[in-house]
Each structure stands twice: as structure tokens, then as C-alpha cells.
JSON list of C-alpha atoms in Angstrom, two decimals:
[
{"chain": "A", "resi": 1, "resn": "ASP", "atom": "CA", "xyz": [55.34, -51.19, 22.67]},
{"chain": "A", "resi": 2, "resn": "ALA", "atom": "CA", "xyz": [53.74, -50.57, 19.36]},
{"chain": "A", "resi": 3, "resn": "GLY", "atom": "CA", "xyz": [49.86, -50.92, 20.68]},
{"chain": "A", "resi": 4, "resn": "ILE", "atom": "CA", "xyz": [48.16, -52.52, 17.83]},
{"chain": "A", "resi": 5, "resn": "THR", "atom": "CA", "xyz": [50.56, -53.46, 14.65]},
{"chain": "A", "resi": 6, "resn": "GLN", "atom": "CA", "xyz": [49.20, -54.99, 11.10]},
{"chain": "A", "resi": 7, "resn": "SER", "atom": "CA", "xyz": [51.02, -56.74, 8.59]},
{"chain": "A", "resi": 8, "resn": "PRO", "atom": "CA", "xyz": [51.69, -57.16, 5.79]},
{"chain": "A", "resi": 9, "resn": "ARG", "atom": "CA", "xyz": [51.63, -52.77, 5.56]},
{"chain": "A", "resi": 10, "resn": "TYR", "atom": "CA", "xyz": [51.48, -53.58, 1.71]},
{"chain": "A", "resi": 11, "resn": "LYS", "atom": "CA", "xyz": [50.59, -56.71, -0.31]},
{"chain": "A", "resi": 12, "resn": "ILE", "atom": "CA", "xyz": [50.42, -57.57, -4.31]},
{"chain": "A", "resi": 13, "resn": "THR", "atom": "CA", "xyz": [47.99, -61.12, -4.88]},
{"chain": "A", "resi": 14, "resn": "GLU", "atom": "CA", "xyz": [46.51, -62.83, -7.57]},
{"chain": "A", "resi": 15, "resn": "THR", "atom": "CA", "xyz": [42.66, -63.01, -8.68]},
{"chain": "A", "resi": 16, "resn": "GLY", "atom": "CA", "xyz": [42.00, -66.24, -6.74]},
{"chain": "A", "resi": 17, "resn": "ARG", "atom": "CA", "xyz": [45.03, -66.56, -4.45]},
{"chain": "A", "resi": 18, "resn": "GLN", "atom": "CA", "xyz": [44.29, -67.00, -0.49]},
{"chain": "A", "resi": 19, "resn": "VAL", "atom": "CA", "xyz": [45.54, -63.90, 1.65]},
{"chain": "A", "resi": 20, "resn": "THR", "atom": "CA", "xyz": [45.64, -63.48, 5.48]},
{"chain": "A", "resi": 21, "resn": "LEU", "atom": "CA", "xyz": [46.23, -60.49, 6.93]},
{"chain": "A", "resi": 22, "resn": "MET", "atom": "CA", "xyz": [47.55, -60.16, 10.62]},
{"chain": "A", "resi": 23, "resn": "CYS", "atom": "CA", "xyz": [46.55, -57.84, 13.20]},
{"chain": "A", "resi": 24, "resn": "HIS", "atom": "CA", "xyz": [48.34, -57.86, 16.58]},
{"chain": "A", "resi": 25, "resn": "GLN", "atom": "CA", "xyz": [47.01, -55.84, 20.13]},
{"chain": "A", "resi": 26, "resn": "THR", "atom": "CA", "xyz": [49.38, -55.33, 23.11]},
{"chain": "A", "resi": 27, "resn": "TRP", "atom": "CA", "xyz": [46.57, -53.93, 25.40]},
{"chain": "A", "resi": 28, "resn": "SER", "atom": "CA", "xyz": [44.52, -56.91, 25.82]},
{"chain": "A", "resi": 29, "resn": "HIS", "atom": "CA", "xyz": [41.18, -55.38, 24.58]},
{"chain": "A", "resi": 30, "resn": "SER", "atom": "CA", "xyz": [38.38, -57.25, 24.74]},
{"chain": "A", "resi": 31, "resn": "TYR", "atom": "CA", "xyz": [36.79, -56.05, 21.05]},
{"chain": "A", "resi": 32, "resn": "MET", "atom": "CA", "xyz": [38.92, -56.39, 18.04]},
{"chain": "A", "resi": 33, "resn": "PHE", "atom": "CA", "xyz": [37.59, -54.72, 14.37]},
{"chain": "A", "resi": 34, "resn": "TRP", "atom": "CA", "xyz": [37.99, -54.96, 10.79]},
{"chain": "A", "resi": 35, "resn": "TYR", "atom": "CA", "xyz": [37.75, -52.57, 8.46]},
{"chain": "A", "resi": 36, "resn": "ARG", "atom": "CA", "xyz": [38.12, -51.67, 4.68]},
{"chain": "A", "resi": 37, "resn": "GLN", "atom": "CA", "xyz": [38.37, -48.07, 3.41]},
{"chain": "A", "resi": 38, "resn": "ASP", "atom": "CA", "xyz": [37.49, -47.25, -0.57]},
{"chain": "A", "resi": 39, "resn": "LEU", "atom": "CA", "xyz": [36.89, -44.07, -2.01]},
{"chain": "A", "resi": 40, "resn": "GLY", "atom": "CA", "xyz": [33.35, -43.19, -2.18]},
{"chain": "A", "resi": 41, "resn": "HIS", "atom": "CA", "xyz": [32.46, -45.31, 0.82]},
{"chain": "A", "resi": 42, "resn": "GLY", "atom": "CA", "xyz": [33.99, -44.68, 3.26]},
{"chain": "A", "resi": 43, "resn": "LEU", "atom": "CA", "xyz": [34.90, -47.20, 6.22]},
{"chain": "A", "resi": 44, "resn": "ARG", "atom": "CA", "xyz": [33.07, -50.21, 6.39]},
{"chain": "A", "resi": 45, "resn": "LEU", "atom": "CA", "xyz": [33.11, -53.00, 8.84]},
{"chain": "A", "resi": 46, "resn": "ILE", "atom": "CA", "xyz": [34.05, -56.44, 7.32]},
{"chain": "A", "resi": 47, "resn": "TYR", "atom": "CA", "xyz": [34.01, -58.52, 10.68]},
{"chain": "A", "resi": 48, "resn": "TYR", "atom": "CA", "xyz": [34.46, -57.88, 14.23]},
{"chain": "A", "resi": 49, "resn": "SER", "atom": "CA", "xyz": [35.43, -59.49, 17.39]},
{"chain": "A", "resi": 50, "resn": "ALA", "atom": "CA", "xyz": [33.84, -59.29, 20.99]},
{"chain": "A", "resi": 51, "resn": "ALA", "atom": "CA", "xyz": [36.32, -61.95, 22.93]},
{"chain": "A", "resi": 52, "resn": "ALA", "atom": "CA", "xyz": [38.70, -64.94, 21.95]},
{"chain": "A", "resi": 53, "resn": "ASP", "atom": "CA", "xyz": [36.33, -67.70, 20.17]},
{"chain": "A", "resi": 54, "resn": "ILE", "atom": "CA", "xyz": [33.99, -64.53, 19.59]},
{"chain": "A", "resi": 55, "resn": "THR", "atom": "CA", "xyz": [32.98, -63.23, 15.99]},
{"chain": "A", "resi": 56, "resn": "ASP", "atom": "CA", "xyz": [30.24, -61.55, 14.01]},
{"chain": "A", "resi": 57, "resn": "LYS", "atom": "CA", "xyz": [29.77, -60.19, 10.50]},
{"chain": "A", "resi": 58, "resn": "GLY", "atom": "CA", "xyz": [29.90, -56.43, 9.66]},
{"chain": "A", "resi": 59, "resn": "GLU", "atom": "CA", "xyz": [28.24, -54.40, 7.20]},
{"chain": "A", "resi": 60, "resn": "VAL", "atom": "CA", "xyz": [30.47, -56.08, 4.05]},
{"chain": "A", "resi": 61, "resn": "PRO", "atom": "CA", "xyz": [31.62, -59.84, 5.08]},
{"chain": "A", "resi": 62, "resn": "ASP", "atom": "CA", "xyz": [31.46, -61.63, 2.02]},
{"chain": "A", "resi": 63, "resn": "GLY", "atom": "CA", "xyz": [34.64, -63.42, 0.47]},
{"chain": "A", "resi": 64, "resn": "TYR", "atom": "CA", "xyz": [36.31, -63.07, 4.16]},
{"chain": "A", "resi": 65, "resn": "VAL", "atom": "CA", "xyz": [36.81, -65.47, 7.17]},
{"chain": "A", "resi": 66, "resn": "VAL", "atom": "CA", "xyz": [38.16, -64.18, 10.48]},
{"chain": "A", "resi": 67, "resn": "SER", "atom": "CA", "xyz": [39.21, -66.24, 13.21]},
{"chain": "A", "resi": 68, "resn": "ARG", "atom": "CA", "xyz": [40.53, -65.37, 17.33]},
{"chain": "A", "resi": 69, "resn": "SER", "atom": "CA", "xyz": [41.96, -68.21, 18.80]},
{"chain": "A", "resi": 70, "resn": "LYS", "atom": "CA", "xyz": [43.94, -65.36, 21.26]},
{"chain": "A", "resi": 71, "resn": "THR", "atom": "CA", "xyz": [42.84, -62.15, 22.48]},
{"chain": "A", "resi": 72, "resn": "GLU", "atom": "CA", "xyz": [45.83, -60.18, 20.70]},
{"chain": "A", "resi": 73, "resn": "ASN", "atom": "CA", "xyz": [45.48, -61.89, 17.73]},
{"chain": "A", "resi": 74, "resn": "PHE", "atom": "CA", "xyz": [42.60, -60.96, 14.93]},
{"chain": "A", "resi": 75, "resn": "PRO", "atom": "CA", "xyz": [43.69, -62.79, 11.16]},
{"chain": "A", "resi": 76, "resn": "LEU", "atom": "CA", "xyz": [41.40, -61.59, 8.42]},
{"chain": "A", "resi": 77, "resn": "THR", "atom": "CA", "xyz": [41.94, -64.01, 5.44]},
{"chain": "A", "resi": 78, "resn": "LEU", "atom": "CA", "xyz": [40.69, -63.41, 2.28]},
{"chain": "A", "resi": 79, "resn": "GLU", "atom": "CA", "xyz": [39.65, -67.25, 0.74]},
{"chain": "A", "resi": 80, "resn": "SER", "atom": "CA", "xyz": [39.84, -66.38, -3.09]},
{"chain": "A", "resi": 81, "resn": "ALA", "atom": "CA", "xyz": [40.95, -62.95, -3.64]},
{"chain": "A", "resi": 82, "resn": "THR", "atom": "CA", "xyz": [39.04, -60.86, -6.10]},
{"chain": "A", "resi": 83, "resn": "ARG", "atom": "CA", "xyz": [39.65, -57.38, -7.89]},
{"chain": "A", "resi": 84, "resn": "SER", "atom": "CA", "xyz": [36.88, -55.72, -5.81]},
{"chain": "A", "resi": 85, "resn": "GLN", "atom": "CA", "xyz": [38.86, -56.86, -2.35]},
{"chain": "A", "resi": 86, "resn": "THR", "atom": "CA", "xyz": [41.60, -54.54, -3.66]},
{"chain": "A", "resi": 87, "resn": "SER", "atom": "CA", "xyz": [41.24, -51.68, -0.49]},
{"chain": "A", "resi": 88, "resn": "VAL", "atom": "CA", "xyz": [42.93, -50.80, 2.16]},
{"chain": "A", "resi": 89, "resn": "TYR", "atom": "CA", "xyz": [42.22, -52.83, 5.36]},
{"chain": "A", "resi": 90, "resn": "PHE", "atom": "CA", "xyz": [42.26, -51.39, 8.46]},
{"chain": "A", "resi": 91, "resn": "CYS", "atom": "CA", "xyz": [42.25, -53.53, 12.06]},
{"chain": "A", "resi": 92, "resn": "ALA", "atom": "CA", "xyz": [40.90, -51.50, 15.55]},
{"chain": "A", "resi": 93, "resn": "THR", "atom": "CA", "xyz": [40.62, -52.52, 18.89]},
{"chain": "A", "resi": 94, "resn": "GLY", "atom": "CA", "xyz": [38.80, -50.90, 21.73]},
{"chain": "A", "resi": 95, "resn": "THR", "atom": "CA", "xyz": [35.55, -50.21, 23.49]},
{"chain": "A", "resi": 96, "resn": "PHE", "atom": "CA", "xyz": [33.42, -47.42, 22.05]},
{"chain": "A", "resi": 97, "resn": "GLU", "atom": "CA", "xyz": [37.00, -45.58, 21.83]},
{"chain": "A", "resi": 98, "resn": "GLN", "atom": "CA", "xyz": [38.25, -47.46, 18.72]},
{"chain": "A", "resi": 99, "resn": "TYR", "atom": "CA", "xyz": [42.48, -47.48, 18.26]},
{"chain": "A", "resi": 100, "resn": "PHE", "atom": "CA", "xyz": [43.24, -47.73, 14.80]},
{"chain": "A", "resi": 101, "resn": "GLY", "atom": "CA", "xyz": [46.71, -50.07, 13.17]},
{"chain": "A", "resi": 102, "resn": "PRO", "atom": "CA", "xyz": [48.80, -48.42, 10.59]},
{"chain": "A", "resi": 103, "resn": "GLY", "atom": "CA", "xyz": [46.64, -50.34, 7.65]},
{"chain": "A", "resi": 104, "resn": "THR", "atom": "CA", "xyz": [47.49, -52.81, 5.24]},
{"chain": "A", "resi": 105, "resn": "ARG", "atom": "CA", "xyz": [47.34, -51.81, 1.32]},
{"chain": "A", "resi": 106, "resn": "LEU", "atom": "CA", "xyz": [46.04, -54.82, -0.41]},
{"chain": "A", "resi": 107, "resn": "THR", "atom": "CA", "xyz": [46.15, -54.83, -4.49]},
{"chain": "A", "resi": 108, "resn": "VAL", "atom": "CA", "xyz": [44.45, -57.58, -6.25]},
{"chain": "A", "resi": 109, "resn": "THR", "atom": "CA", "xyz": [45.34, -58.10, -10.22]},
{"chain": "B", "resi": 1, "resn": "GLN", "atom": "CA", "xyz": [18.97, -42.26, 3.76]},
{"chain": "B", "resi": 2, "resn": "LYS", "atom": "CA", "xyz": [22.95, -42.92, 5.04]},
{"chain": "B", "resi": 3, "resn": "GLU", "atom": "CA", "xyz": [23.31, -43.60, 8.84]},
{"chain": "B", "resi": 4, "resn": "VAL", "atom": "CA", "xyz": [25.92, -40.65, 8.98]},
{"chain": "B", "resi": 5, "resn": "GLU", "atom": "CA", "xyz": [26.30, -38.32, 6.74]},
{"chain": "B", "resi": 6, "resn": "GLN", "atom": "CA", "xyz": [29.06, -35.57, 6.30]},
{"chain": "B", "resi": 7, "resn": "ASN", "atom": "CA", "xyz": [29.58, -33.10, 3.88]},
{"chain": "B", "resi": 8, "resn": "SER", "atom": "CA", "xyz": [32.50, -34.69, 1.64]},
{"chain": "B", "resi": 9, "resn": "GLY", "atom": "CA", "xyz": [34.08, -30.74, 1.18]},
{"chain": "B", "resi": 10, "resn": "PRO", "atom": "CA", "xyz": [36.78, -30.12, 0.24]},
{"chain": "B", "resi": 11, "resn": "LEU", "atom": "CA", "xyz": [36.43, -27.14, 2.76]},
{"chain": "B", "resi": 12, "resn": "SER", "atom": "CA", "xyz": [39.04, -24.57, 2.80]},
{"chain": "B", "resi": 13, "resn": "VAL", "atom": "CA", "xyz": [39.88, -22.15, 5.57]},
{"chain": "B", "resi": 14, "resn": "PRO", "atom": "CA", "xyz": [42.33, -19.53, 6.28]},
{"chain": "B", "resi": 15, "resn": "GLU", "atom": "CA", "xyz": [44.88, -19.94, 8.62]},
{"chain": "B", "resi": 16, "resn": "GLY", "atom": "CA", "xyz": [43.72, -19.03, 12.64]},
{"chain": "B", "resi": 17, "resn": "ALA", "atom": "CA", "xyz": [40.27, -19.21, 11.26]},
{"chain": "B", "resi": 18, "resn": "ILE", "atom": "CA", "xyz": [37.56, -21.60, 13.06]},
{"chain": "B", "resi": 19, "resn": "ALA", "atom": "CA", "xyz": [36.99, -24.48, 11.00]},
{"chain": "B", "resi": 20, "resn": "SER", "atom": "CA", "xyz": [33.54, -25.95, 11.53]},
{"chain": "B", "resi": 21, "resn": "LEU", "atom": "CA", "xyz": [32.49, -29.81, 10.53]},
{"chain": "B", "resi": 22, "resn": "ASN", "atom": "CA", "xyz": [29.64, -30.87, 10.28]},
{"chain": "B", "resi": 23, "resn": "CYS", "atom": "CA", "xyz": [27.63, -34.40, 10.82]},
{"chain": "B", "resi": 24, "resn": "THR", "atom": "CA", "xyz": [24.16, -36.03, 10.51]},
{"chain": "B", "resi": 25, "resn": "TYR", "atom": "CA", "xyz": [23.12, -39.31, 11.91]},
{"chain": "B", "resi": 26, "resn": "SER", "atom": "CA", "xyz": [19.80, -41.29, 11.10]},
{"chain": "B", "resi": 27, "resn": "ASP", "atom": "CA", "xyz": [19.26, -43.18, 14.13]},
{"chain": "B", "resi": 28, "resn": "ARG", "atom": "CA", "xyz": [17.77, -41.42, 16.89]},
{"chain": "B", "resi": 29, "resn": "GLY", "atom": "CA", "xyz": [18.88, -44.16, 19.80]},
{"chain": "B", "resi": 30, "resn": "SER", "atom": "CA", "xyz": [22.72, -43.18, 19.17]},
{"chain": "B", "resi": 31, "resn": "GLN", "atom": "CA", "xyz": [24.17, -42.31, 22.20]},
{"chain": "B", "resi": 32, "resn": "SER", "atom": "CA", "xyz": [28.28, -42.15, 21.39]},
{"chain": "B", "resi": 33, "resn": "PHE", "atom": "CA", "xyz": [29.44, -40.16, 18.74]},
{"chain": "B", "resi": 34, "resn": "PHE", "atom": "CA", "xyz": [33.26, -40.09, 17.84]},
{"chain": "B", "resi": 35, "resn": "TRP", "atom": "CA", "xyz": [35.56, -37.51, 15.93]},
{"chain": "B", "resi": 36, "resn": "TYR", "atom": "CA", "xyz": [38.61, -39.30, 14.23]},
{"chain": "B", "resi": 37, "resn": "ARG", "atom": "CA", "xyz": [41.62, -37.58, 12.11]},
{"chain": "B", "resi": 38, "resn": "GLN", "atom": "CA", "xyz": [42.78, -39.16, 9.31]},
{"chain": "B", "resi": 39, "resn": "TYR", "atom": "CA", "xyz": [45.98, -37.88, 7.55]},
{"chain": "B", "resi": 40, "resn": "SER", "atom": "CA", "xyz": [46.59, -38.63, 4.15]},
{"chain": "B", "resi": 41, "resn": "GLY", "atom": "CA", "xyz": [47.97, -42.56, 3.71]},
{"chain": "B", "resi": 42, "resn": "LYS", "atom": "CA", "xyz": [47.68, -42.87, 7.53]},
{"chain": "B", "resi": 43, "resn": "SER", "atom": "CA", "xyz": [45.10, -44.42, 9.48]},
{"chain": "B", "resi": 44, "resn": "PRO", "atom": "CA", "xyz": [42.29, -42.81, 11.33]},
{"chain": "B", "resi": 45, "resn": "GLU", "atom": "CA", "xyz": [43.06, -41.37, 14.73]},
{"chain": "B", "resi": 46, "resn": "LEU", "atom": "CA", "xyz": [40.82, -40.73, 17.43]},
{"chain": "B", "resi": 47, "resn": "ILE", "atom": "CA", "xyz": [40.58, -37.22, 18.63]},
{"chain": "B", "resi": 48, "resn": "MET", "atom": "CA", "xyz": [37.24, -36.51, 20.35]},
{"chain": "B", "resi": 49, "resn": "PHE", "atom": "CA", "xyz": [33.98, -38.01, 21.67]},
{"chain": "B", "resi": 50, "resn": "ILE", "atom": "CA", "xyz": [30.98, -36.89, 23.07]},
{"chain": "B", "resi": 51, "resn": "TYR", "atom": "CA", "xyz": [28.29, -38.54, 24.72]},
{"chain": "B", "resi": 52, "resn": "SER", "atom": "CA", "xyz": [25.80, -35.86, 26.37]},
{"chain": "B", "resi": 53, "resn": "ASN", "atom": "CA", "xyz": [24.33, -32.90, 24.81]},
{"chain": "B", "resi": 54, "resn": "GLY", "atom": "CA", "xyz": [26.15, -29.44, 24.95]},
{"chain": "B", "resi": 55, "resn": "ASP", "atom": "CA", "xyz": [29.57, -28.86, 23.86]},
{"chain": "B", "resi": 56, "resn": "LYS", "atom": "CA", "xyz": [33.05, -30.57, 24.78]},
{"chain": "B", "resi": 57, "resn": "GLU", "atom": "CA", "xyz": [36.53, -28.57, 24.72]},
{"chain": "B", "resi": 58, "resn": "ASP", "atom": "CA", "xyz": [39.78, -30.24, 24.57]},
{"chain": "B", "resi": 59, "resn": "GLY", "atom": "CA", "xyz": [42.31, -27.67, 23.65]},
{"chain": "B", "resi": 60, "resn": "ARG", "atom": "CA", "xyz": [41.78, -26.11, 19.88]},
{"chain": "B", "resi": 61, "resn": "PHE", "atom": "CA", "xyz": [38.71, -28.50, 19.59]},
{"chain": "B", "resi": 62, "resn": "THR", "atom": "CA", "xyz": [35.21, -28.58, 20.43]},
{"chain": "B", "resi": 63, "resn": "ALA", "atom": "CA", "xyz": [32.26, -30.97, 19.97]},
{"chain": "B", "resi": 64, "resn": "GLN", "atom": "CA", "xyz": [29.09, -30.28, 19.77]},
{"chain": "B", "resi": 65, "resn": "LEU", "atom": "CA", "xyz": [26.23, -32.19, 20.28]},
{"chain": "B", "resi": 66, "resn": "ASN", "atom": "CA", "xyz": [22.33, -31.90, 19.82]},
{"chain": "B", "resi": 67, "resn": "LYS", "atom": "CA", "xyz": [20.18, -35.34, 20.00]},
{"chain": "B", "resi": 68, "resn": "ALA", "atom": "CA", "xyz": [17.18, -33.34, 19.17]},
{"chain": "B", "resi": 69, "resn": "SER", "atom": "CA", "xyz": [18.51, -32.47, 15.89]},
{"chain": "B", "resi": 70, "resn": "GLN", "atom": "CA", "xyz": [20.58, -35.34, 15.32]},
{"chain": "B", "resi": 71, "resn": "TYR", "atom": "CA", "xyz": [23.50, -33.31, 14.91]},
{"chain": "B", "resi": 72, "resn": "VAL", "atom": "CA", "xyz": [27.06, -33.44, 16.09]},
{"chain": "B", "resi": 73, "resn": "SER", "atom": "CA", "xyz": [29.76, -31.02, 14.98]},
{"chain": "B", "resi": 74, "resn": "LEU", "atom": "CA", "xyz": [33.43, -30.38, 15.55]},
{"chain": "B", "resi": 75, "resn": "LEU", "atom": "CA", "xyz": [35.19, -26.82, 15.62]},
{"chain": "B", "resi": 76, "resn": "ILE", "atom": "CA", "xyz": [38.49, -26.36, 15.68]},
{"chain": "B", "resi": 77, "resn": "ARG", "atom": "CA", "xyz": [39.99, -23.19, 16.74]},
{"chain": "B", "resi": 78, "resn": "ASP", "atom": "CA", "xyz": [42.98, -21.34, 15.32]},
{"chain": "B", "resi": 79, "resn": "SER", "atom": "CA", "xyz": [43.35, -23.53, 12.63]},
{"chain": "B", "resi": 80, "resn": "GLN", "atom": "CA", "xyz": [46.90, -24.67, 11.29]},
{"chain": "B", "resi": 81, "resn": "PRO", "atom": "CA", "xyz": [48.32, -26.15, 8.40]},
{"chain": "B", "resi": 82, "resn": "SER", "atom": "CA", "xyz": [48.65, -29.16, 10.35]},
{"chain": "B", "resi": 83, "resn": "ASP", "atom": "CA", "xyz": [45.07, -29.53, 10.53]},
{"chain": "B", "resi": 84, "resn": "SER", "atom": "CA", "xyz": [44.35, -30.24, 6.93]},
{"chain": "B", "resi": 85, "resn": "ALA", "atom": "CA", "xyz": [43.38, -34.11, 6.95]},
{"chain": "B", "resi": 86, "resn": "THR", "atom": "CA", "xyz": [40.20, -35.87, 6.24]},
{"chain": "B", "resi": 87, "resn": "TYR", "atom": "CA", "xyz": [37.84, -35.64, 9.55]},
{"chain": "B", "resi": 88, "resn": "LEU", "atom": "CA", "xyz": [35.88, -38.74, 9.81]},
{"chain": "B", "resi": 89, "resn": "CYS", "atom": "CA", "xyz": [32.28, -38.44, 12.14]},
{"chain": "B", "resi": 90, "resn": "ALA", "atom": "CA", "xyz": [31.74, -42.16, 13.45]},
{"chain": "B", "resi": 91, "resn": "VAL", "atom": "CA", "xyz": [28.66, -43.00, 15.29]},
{"chain": "B", "resi": 92, "resn": "ILE", "atom": "CA", "xyz": [27.43, -46.19, 17.68]},
{"chain": "B", "resi": 93, "resn": "PRO", "atom": "CA", "xyz": [23.95, -46.29, 16.54]},
{"chain": "B", "resi": 94, "resn": "GLY", "atom": "CA", "xyz": [21.13, -48.27, 18.82]},
{"chain": "B", "resi": 95, "resn": "GLY", "atom": "CA", "xyz": [22.47, -47.49, 22.39]},
{"chain": "B", "resi": 96, "resn": "PHE", "atom": "CA", "xyz": [24.89, -48.77, 24.85]},
{"chain": "B", "resi": 97, "resn": "GLY", "atom": "CA", "xyz": [25.96, -52.28, 24.87]},
{"chain": "B", "resi": 98, "resn": "ASN", "atom": "CA", "xyz": [26.43, -51.90, 20.71]},
{"chain": "B", "resi": 99, "resn": "GLU", "atom": "CA", "xyz": [30.40, -51.52, 20.16]},
{"chain": "B", "resi": 100, "resn": "LYS", "atom": "CA", "xyz": [29.85, -51.57, 16.45]},
{"chain": "B", "resi": 101, "resn": "LEU", "atom": "CA", "xyz": [30.94, -47.97, 15.19]},
{"chain": "B", "resi": 102, "resn": "THR", "atom": "CA", "xyz": [29.59, -46.21, 11.88]},
{"chain": "B", "resi": 103, "resn": "PHE", "atom": "CA", "xyz": [31.38, -43.78, 9.94]},
{"chain": "B", "resi": 104, "resn": "GLY", "atom": "CA", "xyz": [30.55, -40.86, 7.77]},
{"chain": "B", "resi": 105, "resn": "THR", "atom": "CA", "xyz": [32.55, -40.93, 4.63]},
{"chain": "B", "resi": 106, "resn": "GLY", "atom": "CA", "xyz": [34.61, -37.89, 5.74]},
{"chain": "B", "resi": 107, "resn": "THR", "atom": "CA", "xyz": [35.08, -34.32, 5.29]},
{"chain": "B", "resi": 108, "resn": "ARG", "atom": "CA", "xyz": [38.37, -33.07, 3.51]},
{"chain": "B", "resi": 109, "resn": "LEU", "atom": "CA", "xyz": [39.66, -29.65, 5.18]},
{"chain": "B", "resi": 110, "resn": "THR", "atom": "CA", "xyz": [42.44, -27.61, 3.71]},
{"chain": "B", "resi": 111, "resn": "ILE", "atom": "CA", "xyz": [43.91, -24.84, 5.76]},
{"chain": "B", "resi": 112, "resn": "ILE", "atom": "CA", "xyz": [45.43, -22.28, 3.74]},
{"chain": "B", "resi": 113, "resn": "PRO", "atom": "CA", "xyz": [48.33, -20.22, 5.48]}
]
């Protein structure tokens, strides 16, 4: 029972392509979050979800789309990847205390 | 002004000494405060949280909160080389009912054997 998993762990894609990062949790937590982590900026919230079918924007939502049809899954889609979206992406879950997945390192060439 | 500020370091501390990590926040209504540890190439790991003014101890770690000064700190006693990591301060601004964390950029701590 891994708790929270992310896939893929590493991804290289080209500018303009669509990319989906997956996040899965086994704890049945209501809240799920997507962050990106970049040098000099720390962790920044992209989108979050309070429950299935309820999502809201965070600090840096532009260029990203999320959905949450099931409590346990929270995919993040880059509709048309740009080089500025090269980053490490973390999914997290929990209420108040958040627990992070292992991350996805995405490179956009 | 950033909502959560930390000295980026690096902070170097001899093994066995006390490491002191500091964080200030701008939203006076904040109620929940968290410390995460992040090893290089790994994901953040929650090590402590504190909600009330004063000190909270957990093993070698002590979190201190001073809401009047808008200041939260983390003390690590008997520092070990395995404590070398980046420490992230996080705050839930705006009081209870808001689940979104705002993170500082982290302080890199190095424990010197």
C-alpha cells in the first residue's frame, strides 16, 4: 500500500505536445493538490480539489487542466507543453497535513 | 512581500549542535504552521506542525510559534549528518477552513561531521 503514487516519474516531451501526469492515492482523502517546484520559487500550487468533481485554481494554473472523477485520482494535463513548464511536479493529499507523492520530473524540449 | 519567508542558507551546523531554522509569515490570520524536510531529489516529508503559541516538541525536533511576531522556528537538537536537507516552512493563511498551504522557498541545512 503505497499511499500516494505518481506516474510517470520522468518524462521528456516536445513543445506543443499534450502531457498528462497521474496521481493516485489510497487513503480516501478528500483534498488533493498539484504543485510545481522550481529553483528560486519553491513549491507553488497549480490546482487543488476538495472532492470528486470539485476543483479550483491555485497560484499558477495557466496552461494546466485538471479533472477529478474519482476520489483516488487527480490527473494534471498540460494541454500544449511549453519550455517554461519544465519542472518537478508533486501531487499531495490530506487535510491540513499534506502528504506528498514521489514527484514527476518533466522536461519540455 | 512574500507570504512566507525563509533564509535560503546554506546553514552549516556542527554535528551534535543545535540547528535553528526560522520562518516569518505575512498573514496575521494564519493559524496552522508546518515544517517539511526535503532531501535532494526527493519529495517533501512532513516532520512537524504547530497551531498554538509556544513550543511543541517531538523527539529531537522543537517547533516554536510566536503569532504576535508572526514568526515560527524549528530547532533540531543533537544534529546528525542525516538531518542535512532543505527545510520548508508552510502556512495555511487566512485561518481555518482554508486548506491551501503556502510554502517558503526553504533553508538548506548542512550538518558537518
